[in-house]
Amino acid sequence: MHLHPHYSREAIANLCQTHPLVDSLIALQPSNWFNPERKPVEQALPAVGLTSGDVADASQRLTRFARYFCAAFPETKTSNGLLESPLQAIPAMQQALAARYDQPIDGTLLLKLDSQLPISGSIKARGGIYEVLQHAEKLALKAGLLHLDDDYARLHSEEFREFFGQYSVAVGSTGNLGLSIGIISAKLGFKASVHMSADARQWKKDMLRSHGVTVMEYQSDYSVAVAQGRAQAEQDPNCHFVDDENSVQLFLGYAVAGERLKAQLEQQHIKVDKEHPLFVYLPCGVGGGPGGVAFGLKLAFGDAVHCIFAEPTHSPCMLLGVYTGLHDHISVQDLGIDNITAADGLAVGRASGFVGRTMAPMLDGFYTLSDADMLELLGLLNEQENIRLEPSALAGMAGPVRVLQETQGYRKRLGLTPARLARAHHLVWATGGGMVPEPEMARYLAQAASAKPAAV
């Protein structure tokens, strides 16, 4: 656990002097920062310490488990056990955004619907489920119960549930990671416990308990839930702790999304190269999901893809960490920012140092937006495209406007000319919302209606 004291007034004043944007973050003003240190992919990739081979290994593991998914989760049969989400253009939303922000948006606006991922209805079904599978496979292979060329549907049996029942899995979460880890762990037979922070939604806790998962609740924020989960796991040699802040396995599970998206774009005859840039807007909490996806995208598209992270004004931990270079040595609470947001999946005060340090040279930029903005965009997307997401998943929707209105010389620096931007694809990563119960969604839509500015 990090024990850095809160920063003194003097230290904060000094930080604001050397890093003027910190003032705007403290004032909770929607902010943008385009990264002047972004490096070409061939320079940045070696620093990650992971390769395309590691991602290919993760992809093959998911393929081995496809038969298990078909057996254990019948809803995955239609995709032959592939856990993947749709990609679609949202032209009505594109027009509505252009009107709302009074900003023409050339090119095409796309939505990657991770809200519809099977099993747990969020981006966490990529990394979270993958890490538990990797752990289960390792245990079963070591015990001689499984061989790599077996039909993995065998794992959906009493024999394996009994075997995995000797082991436990723990995780700290604001909600969605807990759902994915809890559901898959319990299904395999592991004893699963999820340590939830105060901002986790009640329906997520209820759903986990209905799957036989132990849910521990804390009145404090995400980093305390993670620390408690880690402490519990350290006392039990048979407990595997999924470390959202530092896990390489989670990161690799997310990274497989890069090659999957490439295949989807090819199917839709969408070209990505220097003349046809791809901008991807990723909501960011602790950073593992967007960091892993961005790594996979960089492997797939190189410098033609531009990855931008989006955070709530009340939880700008990754922007703060990368911009100041302090990474996980500073939290938003150190600056007096409360880390309380309607975007519960993004309510993280301290960013992953692993993701911040390794991915910063590959990221184009970061921005923050208000809860009212996310809720209004949630209502607008429902109205225009009949698509319902949770607030966190709308964080990326403001991205194209932030890129087109930036005044930091970013587009010029990267040669993003008007002609290239006219051929661009802007992809918003919709990270969750597929399992939100109807009454909860009705509340979000009611909040969206009241978040709208008064008609002029």
Tab-separated table of C-alpha atoms in Angstrom:
chain	number	residue	atom	x	y	z
A	1	MET	CA	0.000	0.000	0.000
A	2	HIS	CA	1.230	3.511	-0.832
A	3	LEU	CA	1.858	5.587	2.283
A	4	HIS	CA	2.779	8.870	0.611
A	5	PRO	CA	1.505	11.670	2.851
A	6	HIS	CA	-0.902	14.281	1.472
A	7	TYR	CA	1.076	17.005	-0.227
A	8	SER	CA	1.621	20.196	1.774
A	9	ARG	CA	0.194	23.474	0.471
A	10	GLU	CA	3.699	24.518	-0.406
A	11	ALA	CA	4.359	21.320	-2.372
A	12	ILE	CA	1.081	21.770	-4.281
A	13	ALA	CA	1.906	25.423	-5.031
A	14	ASN	CA	5.320	24.354	-6.373
A	15	LEU	CA	3.713	21.613	-8.490
A	16	CYS	CA	1.241	24.118	-9.964
A	17	GLN	CA	4.125	26.425	-10.817
A	18	THR	CA	6.072	23.769	-12.710
A	19	HIS	CA	2.919	22.082	-14.104
A	20	PRO	CA	0.272	24.787	-14.674
A	21	LEU	CA	-2.459	22.326	-15.729
A	22	VAL	CA	-2.602	21.018	-12.120
A	23	ASP	CA	-4.446	24.248	-11.205
A	24	SER	CA	-7.228	23.357	-13.647
A	25	LEU	CA	-7.421	19.789	-12.317
A	26	ILE	CA	-7.751	21.064	-8.724
A	27	ALA	CA	-10.481	23.469	-9.882
A	28	LEU	CA	-12.282	20.451	-11.476
A	29	GLN	CA	-12.256	22.164	-14.870
A	30	PRO	CA	-12.549	19.911	-17.926
A	31	SER	CA	-8.953	19.790	-19.194
A	32	ASN	CA	-6.905	18.417	-22.100
A	33	TRP	CA	-3.252	17.534	-22.253
A	34	PHE	CA	-1.673	16.312	-25.487
A	35	ASN	CA	1.540	14.482	-24.785
A	36	PRO	CA	4.619	16.263	-26.219
A	37	GLU	CA	6.725	13.188	-25.314
A	38	ARG	CA	4.834	10.764	-27.579
A	39	LYS	CA	7.412	8.613	-29.369
A	40	PRO	CA	7.291	6.589	-32.581
A	41	VAL	CA	6.128	3.072	-31.891
A	42	GLU	CA	9.447	1.362	-32.661
A	43	GLN	CA	11.113	3.478	-29.954
A	44	ALA	CA	8.320	3.112	-27.388
A	45	LEU	CA	7.453	-0.599	-27.663
A	46	PRO	CA	10.714	-2.095	-26.318
A	47	ALA	CA	10.260	-0.247	-23.000
A	48	VAL	CA	7.042	-2.185	-22.257
A	49	GLY	CA	8.908	-5.447	-21.687
A	50	LEU	CA	6.134	-7.386	-23.461
A	51	THR	CA	5.992	-8.380	-27.116
A	52	SER	CA	3.587	-9.347	-29.874
A	53	GLY	CA	4.553	-12.942	-28.990
A	54	ASP	CA	3.128	-12.491	-25.480
A	55	VAL	CA	-0.129	-11.175	-26.938
A	56	ALA	CA	-0.262	-14.047	-29.456
A	57	ASP	CA	0.181	-16.496	-26.556
A	58	ALA	CA	-2.783	-14.856	-24.755
A	59	SER	CA	-4.856	-15.040	-27.933
A	60	GLN	CA	-4.104	-18.765	-28.360
A	61	ARG	CA	-5.074	-19.416	-24.736
A	62	LEU	CA	-8.453	-17.754	-25.312
A	63	THR	CA	-8.902	-19.955	-28.398
A	64	ARG	CA	-8.188	-23.090	-26.315
A	65	PHE	CA	-10.881	-22.015	-23.851
A	66	ALA	CA	-13.510	-21.359	-26.548
A	67	ARG	CA	-14.998	-24.866	-26.119
A	68	TYR	CA	-15.196	-24.294	-22.354
A	69	PHE	CA	-17.134	-21.062	-22.887
A	70	CYS	CA	-19.598	-22.803	-25.205
A	71	ALA	CA	-20.208	-25.450	-22.516
A	72	ALA	CA	-20.303	-23.177	-19.448
A	73	PHE	CA	-21.939	-20.080	-20.971
A	74	PRO	CA	-24.411	-21.171	-23.675
A	75	GLU	CA	-24.849	-17.544	-24.803
A	76	THR	CA	-21.335	-17.744	-26.303
A	77	LYS	CA	-22.254	-20.603	-28.672
A	78	THR	CA	-23.326	-18.211	-31.442
A	79	SER	CA	-19.762	-16.809	-31.547
A	80	ASN	CA	-18.168	-20.274	-31.114
A	81	GLY	CA	-16.866	-19.303	-27.691
A	82	LEU	CA	-15.190	-16.089	-28.833
A	83	LEU	CA	-15.731	-13.258	-26.323
A	84	GLU	CA	-15.923	-10.261	-28.633
A	85	SER	CA	-18.074	-7.150	-29.070
A	86	PRO	CA	-19.671	-5.428	-32.084
A	87	LEU	CA	-18.175	-2.436	-33.885
A	88	GLN	CA	-20.588	-0.023	-35.528
A	89	ALA	CA	-20.788	3.446	-37.042
A	90	ILE	CA	-22.978	5.954	-35.160
A	91	PRO	CA	-23.782	8.667	-37.760
A	92	ALA	CA	-26.772	10.150	-35.902
A	93	MET	CA	-24.632	10.593	-32.783
A	94	GLN	CA	-21.868	12.131	-34.906
A	95	GLN	CA	-24.284	14.796	-36.163
A	96	ALA	CA	-25.695	15.376	-32.673
A	97	LEU	CA	-22.174	15.829	-31.218
A	98	ALA	CA	-21.248	18.277	-33.976
A	99	ALA	CA	-24.388	20.291	-33.170
A	100	ARG	CA	-23.944	20.088	-29.381
A	101	TYR	CA	-20.344	21.308	-29.444
A	102	ASP	CA	-20.744	23.500	-32.537
A	103	GLN	CA	-17.812	21.618	-34.059
A	104	PRO	CA	-17.940	19.921	-37.478
A	105	ILE	CA	-16.620	16.344	-37.165
A	106	ASP	CA	-15.224	15.037	-40.440
A	107	GLY	CA	-14.468	11.369	-40.992
A	108	THR	CA	-16.497	8.598	-39.348
A	109	LEU	CA	-17.537	8.087	-35.721
A	110	LEU	CA	-17.456	4.450	-34.585
A	111	LEU	CA	-18.511	2.759	-31.343
A	112	LYS	CA	-16.806	-0.365	-29.959
A	113	LEU	CA	-19.525	-1.972	-27.872
A	114	ASP	CA	-17.633	-3.706	-25.055
A	115	SER	CA	-20.847	-3.081	-23.114
A	116	GLN	CA	-22.119	-6.145	-25.003
A	117	LEU	CA	-19.208	-8.472	-24.201
A	118	PRO	CA	-20.585	-11.836	-23.015
A	119	ILE	CA	-20.512	-13.007	-19.379
A	120	SER	CA	-19.976	-9.668	-17.629
A	121	GLY	CA	-21.067	-6.886	-20.019
A	122	SER	CA	-17.944	-4.718	-19.874
A	123	ILE	CA	-14.343	-4.332	-21.102
A	124	LYS	CA	-13.309	-6.218	-17.942
A	125	ALA	CA	-14.557	-9.427	-19.588
A	126	ARG	CA	-11.334	-9.188	-21.624
A	127	GLY	CA	-8.614	-8.865	-18.979
A	128	GLY	CA	-10.412	-10.170	-15.905
A	129	ILE	CA	-11.711	-13.380	-17.423
A	130	TYR	CA	-8.400	-13.952	-19.220
A	131	GLU	CA	-6.321	-13.755	-16.035
A	132	VAL	CA	-8.545	-16.286	-14.219
A	133	LEU	CA	-8.357	-18.656	-17.222
A	134	GLN	CA	-4.584	-18.355	-17.326
A	135	HIS	CA	-4.395	-19.188	-13.609
A	136	ALA	CA	-6.846	-22.111	-13.907
A	137	GLU	CA	-4.980	-23.579	-16.880
A	138	LYS	CA	-1.646	-23.353	-15.058
A	139	LEU	CA	-3.033	-25.157	-11.982
A	140	ALA	CA	-4.738	-27.894	-14.038
A	141	LEU	CA	-1.674	-28.495	-16.253
A	142	LYS	CA	0.619	-28.672	-13.229
A	143	ALA	CA	-1.680	-31.222	-11.547
A	144	GLY	CA	-1.653	-33.352	-14.719
A	145	LEU	CA	-5.449	-33.047	-15.049
A	146	LEU	CA	-5.298	-31.157	-18.332
A	147	HIS	CA	-3.158	-31.203	-21.481
A	148	LEU	CA	-2.838	-28.393	-24.010
A	149	ASP	CA	-4.411	-30.493	-26.785
A	150	ASP	CA	-7.451	-31.529	-24.671
A	151	ASP	CA	-10.980	-30.421	-25.401
A	152	TYR	CA	-11.294	-27.658	-22.780
A	153	ALA	CA	-15.058	-28.281	-22.494
A	154	ARG	CA	-13.860	-30.884	-19.940
A	155	LEU	CA	-13.228	-28.064	-17.500
A	156	HIS	CA	-16.985	-27.584	-17.187
A	157	SER	CA	-17.395	-30.622	-14.937
A	158	GLU	CA	-17.749	-31.616	-11.304
A	159	GLU	CA	-14.222	-33.083	-11.345
A	160	PHE	CA	-12.654	-29.743	-12.218
A	161	ARG	CA	-14.971	-27.706	-9.990
A	162	GLU	CA	-13.885	-29.889	-7.090
A	163	PHE	CA	-10.219	-29.440	-8.019
A	164	PHE	CA	-10.469	-25.632	-8.333
A	165	GLY	CA	-12.507	-25.557	-5.104
A	166	GLN	CA	-9.244	-26.053	-3.172
A	167	TYR	CA	-8.111	-22.637	-4.415
A	168	SER	CA	-9.403	-19.113	-4.142
A	169	VAL	CA	-9.265	-15.923	-6.202
A	170	ALA	CA	-9.456	-12.389	-4.770
A	171	VAL	CA	-9.676	-8.933	-6.357
A	172	GLY	CA	-10.293	-5.302	-5.356
A	173	SER	CA	-12.696	-3.437	-7.637
A	174	THR	CA	-15.052	-0.506	-8.161
A	175	GLY	CA	-17.435	-2.968	-9.813
A	176	ASN	CA	-16.898	-4.234	-13.350
A	177	LEU	CA	-13.585	-6.037	-12.799
A	178	GLY	CA	-15.129	-7.646	-9.730
A	179	LEU	CA	-18.079	-8.842	-11.830
A	180	SER	CA	-15.905	-10.466	-14.479
A	181	ILE	CA	-13.478	-12.088	-11.992
A	182	GLY	CA	-16.229	-13.193	-9.621
A	183	ILE	CA	-18.504	-14.734	-12.265
A	184	ILE	CA	-15.785	-16.702	-14.101
A	185	SER	CA	-14.020	-17.790	-10.868
A	186	ALA	CA	-17.248	-19.078	-9.309
A	187	LYS	CA	-18.224	-20.852	-12.544
A	188	LEU	CA	-14.879	-22.701	-12.635
A	189	GLY	CA	-15.282	-23.682	-8.969
A	190	PHE	CA	-12.842	-21.305	-7.253
A	191	LYS	CA	-13.761	-19.698	-3.950
A	192	ALA	CA	-14.034	-16.096	-5.091
A	193	SER	CA	-13.937	-12.926	-3.012
A	194	VAL	CA	-14.338	-9.392	-4.323
A	195	HIS	CA	-13.310	-6.386	-2.232
A	196	MET	CA	-15.575	-3.510	-3.281
A	197	SER	CA	-15.043	0.214	-2.735
A	198	ALA	CA	-17.786	2.543	-1.496
A	199	ASP	CA	-18.625	3.726	-5.029
A	200	ALA	CA	-19.466	0.221	-6.327
A	201	ARG	CA	-23.113	-0.078	-7.388
A	202	GLN	CA	-25.416	-2.186	-5.213
A	203	TRP	CA	-26.682	-4.210	-8.187
A	204	LYS	CA	-23.110	-5.335	-8.942
A	205	LYS	CA	-22.700	-6.561	-5.357
A	206	ASP	CA	-26.081	-8.323	-5.522
A	207	MET	CA	-25.235	-10.006	-8.829
A	208	LEU	CA	-21.917	-11.291	-7.486
A	209	ARG	CA	-23.559	-12.696	-4.377
A	210	SER	CA	-26.146	-14.449	-6.563
A	211	HIS	CA	-23.199	-16.284	-8.206
A	212	GLY	CA	-21.897	-17.430	-4.822
A	213	VAL	CA	-19.121	-14.845	-4.611
A	214	THR	CA	-18.102	-13.359	-1.246
A	215	VAL	CA	-18.331	-9.570	-1.401
A	216	MET	CA	-16.465	-7.445	1.128
A	217	GLU	CA	-17.533	-3.801	1.289
A	218	TYR	CA	-15.436	-0.830	2.385
A	219	GLN	CA	-16.488	2.709	3.149
A	220	SER	CA	-13.347	4.042	1.496
A	221	ASP	CA	-12.198	4.192	-2.103
A	222	TYR	CA	-10.772	1.794	-4.636
A	223	SER	CA	-7.137	1.762	-3.462
A	224	VAL	CA	-8.187	0.632	0.041
A	225	ALA	CA	-10.303	-2.196	-1.441
A	226	VAL	CA	-7.287	-3.307	-3.493
A	227	ALA	CA	-4.965	-3.127	-0.474
A	228	GLN	CA	-7.384	-5.219	1.624
A	229	GLY	CA	-7.733	-7.820	-1.122
A	230	ARG	CA	-3.978	-8.024	-1.487
A	231	ALA	CA	-3.496	-8.410	2.284
A	232	GLN	CA	-6.033	-11.240	2.473
A	233	ALA	CA	-4.410	-13.083	-0.428
A	234	GLU	CA	-0.945	-12.804	1.120
A	235	GLN	CA	-2.140	-14.837	4.108
A	236	ASP	CA	-3.291	-17.766	1.942
A	237	PRO	CA	-0.808	-19.594	-0.318
A	238	ASN	CA	-3.760	-21.050	-2.288
A	239	CYS	CA	-5.226	-17.627	-3.039
A	240	HIS	CA	-4.519	-15.874	-6.338
A	241	PHE	CA	-4.827	-12.085	-6.121
A	242	VAL	CA	-5.753	-10.277	-9.341
A	243	ASP	CA	-3.773	-7.050	-9.044
A	244	ASP	CA	-5.585	-4.447	-11.138
A	245	GLU	CA	-2.756	-1.958	-10.571
A	246	ASN	CA	0.163	-4.114	-11.729
A	247	SER	CA	-1.030	-7.324	-13.395
A	248	VAL	CA	0.723	-8.317	-16.608
A	249	GLN	CA	-1.889	-11.042	-17.263
A	250	LEU	CA	-4.777	-8.579	-17.134
A	251	PHE	CA	-2.843	-6.285	-19.455
A	252	LEU	CA	-2.279	-9.100	-21.983
A	253	GLY	CA	-5.937	-10.124	-21.895
A	254	TYR	CA	-6.903	-6.570	-22.836
A	255	ALA	CA	-4.162	-6.362	-25.475
A	256	VAL	CA	-5.747	-9.156	-27.564
A	257	ALA	CA	-8.396	-6.544	-28.485
A	258	GLY	CA	-5.922	-4.949	-30.923
A	259	GLU	CA	-5.791	-7.829	-33.423
A	260	ARG	CA	-9.543	-8.431	-32.976
A	261	LEU	CA	-10.345	-4.815	-33.831
A	262	LYS	CA	-8.000	-4.965	-36.823
A	263	ALA	CA	-9.957	-7.935	-38.179
A	264	GLN	CA	-13.276	-6.123	-37.641
A	265	LEU	CA	-12.045	-2.999	-39.434
A	266	GLU	CA	-10.829	-5.122	-42.346
A	267	GLN	CA	-14.233	-6.845	-42.551
A	268	GLN	CA	-15.832	-3.401	-42.784
A	269	HIS	CA	-13.280	-2.315	-45.447
A	270	ILE	CA	-11.932	0.436	-43.197
A	271	LYS	CA	-8.361	1.396	-43.976
A	272	VAL	CA	-5.944	2.507	-41.244
A	273	ASP	CA	-2.628	4.108	-42.212
A	274	LYS	CA	-0.929	7.502	-42.056
A	275	GLU	CA	-3.361	8.953	-44.590
A	276	HIS	CA	-6.343	7.331	-42.824
A	277	PRO	CA	-5.635	7.827	-39.110
A	278	LEU	CA	-7.561	5.985	-36.397
A	279	PHE	CA	-8.295	7.839	-33.142
A	280	VAL	CA	-9.342	5.678	-30.197
A	281	TYR	CA	-10.858	7.230	-27.068
A	282	LEU	CA	-10.554	5.032	-23.989
A	283	PRO	CA	-12.194	5.681	-20.600
A	284	CYS	CA	-9.538	5.328	-17.891
A	285	GLY	CA	-9.810	4.267	-14.239
A	286	VAL	CA	-6.641	2.710	-12.805
A	287	GLY	CA	-5.375	2.294	-16.389
A	288	GLY	CA	-5.070	-1.472	-16.922
A	289	GLY	CA	-7.935	-1.827	-19.416
A	290	PRO	CA	-7.159	1.176	-21.615
A	291	GLY	CA	-3.396	0.582	-21.232
A	292	GLY	CA	-3.628	-3.027	-22.397
A	293	VAL	CA	-5.989	-2.179	-25.257
A	294	ALA	CA	-3.716	0.696	-26.350
A	295	PHE	CA	-0.719	-1.670	-26.328
A	296	GLY	CA	-2.607	-4.125	-28.550
A	297	LEU	CA	-3.667	-1.282	-30.866
A	298	LYS	CA	-0.081	-0.053	-31.201
A	299	LEU	CA	1.061	-3.584	-32.107
A	300	ALA	CA	-1.730	-3.798	-34.694
A	301	PHE	CA	-1.571	-0.326	-36.289
A	302	GLY	CA	1.730	1.294	-35.243
A	303	ASP	CA	1.812	5.076	-35.486
A	304	ALA	CA	-1.410	5.239	-37.514
A	305	VAL	CA	-3.440	4.784	-34.314
A	306	HIS	CA	-3.802	7.625	-31.838
A	307	CYS	CA	-4.817	6.566	-28.316
A	308	ILE	CA	-6.365	9.116	-25.963
A	309	PHE	CA	-7.496	8.425	-22.371
A	310	ALA	CA	-10.619	10.045	-20.886
A	311	GLU	CA	-11.254	10.563	-17.145
A	312	PRO	CA	-13.819	12.269	-14.891
A	313	THR	CA	-12.894	15.730	-13.578
A	314	HIS	CA	-13.172	14.267	-10.049
A	315	SER	CA	-10.788	11.320	-10.739
A	316	PRO	CA	-8.060	12.485	-13.155
A	317	CYS	CA	-5.439	10.071	-11.791
A	318	MET	CA	-3.709	8.962	-15.012
A	319	LEU	CA	-3.542	12.463	-16.499
A	320	LEU	CA	-2.133	13.719	-13.179
A	321	GLY	CA	0.412	10.897	-12.900
A	322	VAL	CA	1.724	11.039	-16.469
A	323	TYR	CA	1.632	14.837	-16.808
A	324	THR	CA	3.614	15.415	-13.583
A	325	GLY	CA	5.833	12.356	-14.088
A	326	LEU	CA	4.917	11.281	-10.534
A	327	HIS	CA	2.739	8.339	-11.703
A	328	ASP	CA	1.600	6.301	-8.674
A	329	HIS	CA	3.507	8.589	-6.290
A	330	ILE	CA	0.618	11.052	-6.365
A	331	SER	CA	-3.127	10.641	-5.935
A	332	VAL	CA	-5.968	13.027	-6.732
A	333	GLN	CA	-6.755	13.095	-2.993
A	334	ASP	CA	-3.248	14.510	-2.351
A	335	LEU	CA	-4.494	17.621	-4.176
A	336	GLY	CA	-7.831	17.738	-2.349
A	337	ILE	CA	-9.815	16.253	-5.274
A	338	ASP	CA	-12.549	13.984	-3.862
A	339	ASN	CA	-12.535	11.052	-6.372
A	340	ILE	CA	-16.356	10.921	-6.258
A	341	THR	CA	-18.042	10.480	-9.639
A	342	ALA	CA	-21.158	9.009	-11.259
A	343	ALA	CA	-18.712	7.131	-13.508
A	344	ASP	CA	-18.122	4.494	-10.824
A	345	GLY	CA	-15.787	2.393	-12.999
A	346	LEU	CA	-13.439	5.376	-13.300
A	347	ALA	CA	-13.470	6.362	-9.600
A	348	VAL	CA	-9.764	5.739	-9.017
A	349	GLY	CA	-7.543	8.204	-7.198
A	350	ARG	CA	-4.111	6.712	-7.930
A	351	ALA	CA	-3.129	5.423	-11.359
A	352	SER	CA	-1.264	2.215	-12.135
A	353	GLY	CA	2.443	3.055	-12.102
A	354	PHE	CA	3.095	0.087	-14.397
A	355	VAL	CA	0.718	1.378	-17.089
A	356	GLY	CA	1.658	5.032	-16.666
A	357	ARG	CA	5.382	4.419	-16.986
A	358	THR	CA	5.282	1.858	-19.797
A	359	MET	CA	2.508	3.311	-21.944
A	360	ALA	CA	3.042	7.087	-21.590
A	361	PRO	CA	5.367	7.328	-24.636
A	362	MET	CA	2.670	5.673	-26.801
A	363	LEU	CA	-0.276	7.796	-25.693
A	364	ASP	CA	-1.315	10.890	-27.621
A	365	GLY	CA	-3.179	12.601	-24.854
A	366	PHE	CA	-5.577	12.738	-21.940
A	367	TYR	CA	-8.652	14.758	-21.127
A	368	THR	CA	-11.204	15.119	-18.340
A	369	LEU	CA	-14.935	15.769	-18.525
A	370	SER	CA	-17.644	16.428	-15.957
A	371	ASP	CA	-20.240	13.963	-14.683
A	372	ALA	CA	-22.964	16.211	-16.135
A	373	ASP	CA	-21.296	15.885	-19.549
A	374	MET	CA	-21.108	12.078	-19.330
A	375	LEU	CA	-24.760	11.855	-18.273
A	376	GLU	CA	-25.873	14.217	-21.029
A	377	LEU	CA	-23.937	12.192	-23.605
A	378	LEU	CA	-25.540	9.014	-22.194
A	379	GLY	CA	-28.982	10.508	-22.857
A	380	LEU	CA	-27.963	11.758	-26.297
A	381	LEU	CA	-26.668	8.331	-27.393
A	382	ASN	CA	-29.874	6.665	-26.223
A	383	GLU	CA	-31.939	9.264	-28.087
A	384	GLN	CA	-29.915	9.220	-31.319
A	385	GLU	CA	-28.845	5.583	-31.642
A	386	ASN	CA	-31.005	3.710	-29.109
A	387	ILE	CA	-27.820	2.466	-27.365
A	388	ARG	CA	-27.690	2.391	-23.566
A	389	LEU	CA	-24.389	2.534	-21.704
A	390	GLU	CA	-23.292	3.247	-18.137
A	391	PRO	CA	-21.860	6.752	-17.481
A	392	SER	CA	-18.207	5.582	-17.456
A	393	ALA	CA	-18.593	4.319	-21.021
A	394	LEU	CA	-19.466	7.798	-22.324
A	395	ALA	CA	-16.164	9.330	-21.213
A	396	GLY	CA	-14.657	8.735	-24.671
A	397	MET	CA	-17.537	10.375	-26.556
A	398	ALA	CA	-16.173	13.911	-26.140
A	399	GLY	CA	-12.822	12.826	-27.643
A	400	PRO	CA	-13.213	13.843	-31.291
A	401	VAL	CA	-14.207	17.374	-30.272
A	402	ARG	CA	-11.237	17.673	-27.888
A	403	VAL	CA	-8.860	16.636	-30.687
A	404	LEU	CA	-10.395	19.003	-33.227
A	405	GLN	CA	-10.485	21.969	-30.828
A	406	GLU	CA	-7.080	21.549	-29.149
A	407	THR	CA	-4.766	24.561	-29.068
A	408	GLN	CA	-1.545	22.840	-27.967
A	409	GLY	CA	-0.088	22.280	-31.444
A	410	TYR	CA	-0.813	18.545	-31.260
A	411	ARG	CA	-2.389	18.094	-34.706
A	412	LYS	CA	0.343	20.137	-36.347
A	413	ARG	CA	3.106	18.263	-34.513
A	414	LEU	CA	1.820	14.903	-35.751
A	415	GLY	CA	1.037	16.037	-39.291
A	416	LEU	CA	-2.718	15.584	-38.800
A	417	THR	CA	-3.688	17.825	-41.701
A	418	PRO	CA	-7.320	18.698	-42.527
A	419	ALA	CA	-7.140	16.256	-45.465
A	420	ARG	CA	-5.997	13.401	-43.225
A	421	LEU	CA	-8.582	14.277	-40.566
A	422	ALA	CA	-11.305	14.207	-43.221
A	423	ARG	CA	-10.407	10.523	-43.799
A	424	ALA	CA	-10.070	9.675	-40.097
A	425	HIS	CA	-12.063	7.211	-38.038
A	426	HIS	CA	-12.877	8.248	-34.473
A	427	LEU	CA	-13.558	5.184	-32.340
A	428	VAL	CA	-15.177	5.551	-28.914
A	429	TRP	CA	-14.575	2.526	-26.663
A	430	ALA	CA	-17.877	1.861	-24.863
A	431	THR	CA	-16.500	0.093	-21.816
A	432	GLY	CA	-19.655	-1.071	-20.026
A	433	GLY	CA	-23.364	-0.975	-19.448
A	434	GLY	CA	-24.723	-4.184	-20.946
A	435	MET	CA	-25.784	-5.639	-17.593
A	436	VAL	CA	-27.170	-2.497	-15.950
A	437	PRO	CA	-30.626	-3.368	-14.573
A	438	GLU	CA	-33.612	-1.482	-16.078
A	439	PRO	CA	-34.448	0.608	-12.955
A	440	GLU	CA	-30.812	1.733	-12.699
A	441	MET	CA	-30.719	2.654	-16.410
A	442	ALA	CA	-33.992	4.581	-16.006
A	443	ARG	CA	-32.314	6.581	-13.224
A	444	TYR	CA	-29.324	7.365	-15.449
A	445	LEU	CA	-31.642	8.537	-18.237
A	446	ALA	CA	-33.586	10.717	-15.778
A	447	GLN	CA	-30.284	12.247	-14.580
A	448	ALA	CA	-29.315	12.754	-18.241
A	449	ALA	CA	-32.539	14.650	-18.882
A	450	SER	CA	-31.904	16.940	-15.905
A	451	ALA	CA	-28.222	17.398	-16.871
A	452	LYS	CA	-29.206	18.981	-20.175
A	453	PRO	CA	-28.631	22.726	-20.354
A	454	ALA	CA	-31.848	24.755	-20.392
A	455	ALA	CA	-33.196	25.327	-23.897
A	456	VAL	CA	-32.055	28.688	-25.246
